């Protein structure tokens, strides 16, 4: 059985980028760390690190071993934190990745309340639309909006709510170009979209009694940022699709209208994905529970809105 401390020392050397930095972080002499890692390599029968005068780099075997060492360290931290949960409130760092529009309109406004409830928790949030590898990139929670949960692999999934993309337009646009009575009439209106293939976009709309309509159109304005599209729709540039959480207030006060309210796109599932071992950490669990409660309340409010 290998010494688990040596595995932890090796992981810290990789994390810090050098024996000297790892020694300072751990409070252990650099020479001692070097001996312990060398002993680990001898026991394994492989070289884990390529050492030069300028830097350290992982060998192929080292990369594989490092991932497992990191997992073991995380498990140990989770076990300690799970016991500590019985004695103290959540604390520590939670690393979150969140889509841009969800961060700007849903999660961002909720964060101050969470930080007040859990003052000893730090949140480091990456706001981007990139699909991250939760395990490989050391992320605790990845928030996603997907039509289904089938693509989450071996990760744990916590369903947080539902999101509906609504077909909306400004009163000014409808006044200028007419109010559609059926999906085919939508082609008479200018439109905006996130993307288009050779200038052409297709929206699949679902209506009463399972009806389906594919709306092919040439967007008058294209932008790969949802908030920018919202400004264009509000300004009467064209009709477009917006997540319900981005246009609740505008629909309520009449700045936006659903020209065909009974027609919309397929709903998306707002959910969090995380590794099972990180989900046991009190700080991570508290954030997941907080989002689950608040997003459910917000969804109920949207459904109750006229």
Coordinates of N, CA, C and O in Angstrom, one line a residue, residues 17-18 50-57:
X17 N 3.3 23.9 -9.0 CA 4.3 24.1 -10.1 C 5.7 23.9 -9.8 O 6.6 24.0 -10.7
X18 N 6.1 23.7 -8.5 CA 7.5 23.5 -8.1 C 7.5 22.9 -6.7 O 6.6 23.0 -5.9
X50 N 8.9 15.2 -15.1 CA 10.1 15.5 -15.9 C 10.7 16.8 -15.2 O 10.1 17.8 -15.2
X51 N 11.9 16.7 -14.7 CA 12.6 17.8 -13.9 C 13.6 18.4 -14.8 O 14.5 17.8 -15.3
X52 N 13.5 19.7 -14.9 CA 14.6 20.5 -15.6 C 14.9 21.7 -14.6 O 14.2 21.9 -13.6
X53 N 15.9 22.5 -15.0 CA 16.3 23.6 -14.2 C 15.2 24.7 -14.2 O 15.2 25.6 -13.4
X54 N 14.4 24.7 -15.3 CA 13.4 25.8 -15.5 C 12.0 25.4 -14.9 O 11.4 26.3 -14.4
X55 N 11.6 24.2 -15.1 CA 10.2 23.9 -14.7 C 10.0 22.4 -14.5 O 10.9 21.6 -14.9
X56 N 8.9 22.0 -14.0 CA 8.5 20.6 -13.9 C 7.3 20.4 -14.9 O 6.5 21.2 -15.1
X57 N 7.3 19.2 -15.4 CA 6.2 18.8 -16.3 C 5.8 17.3 -16.0 O 6.7 16.6 -15.6

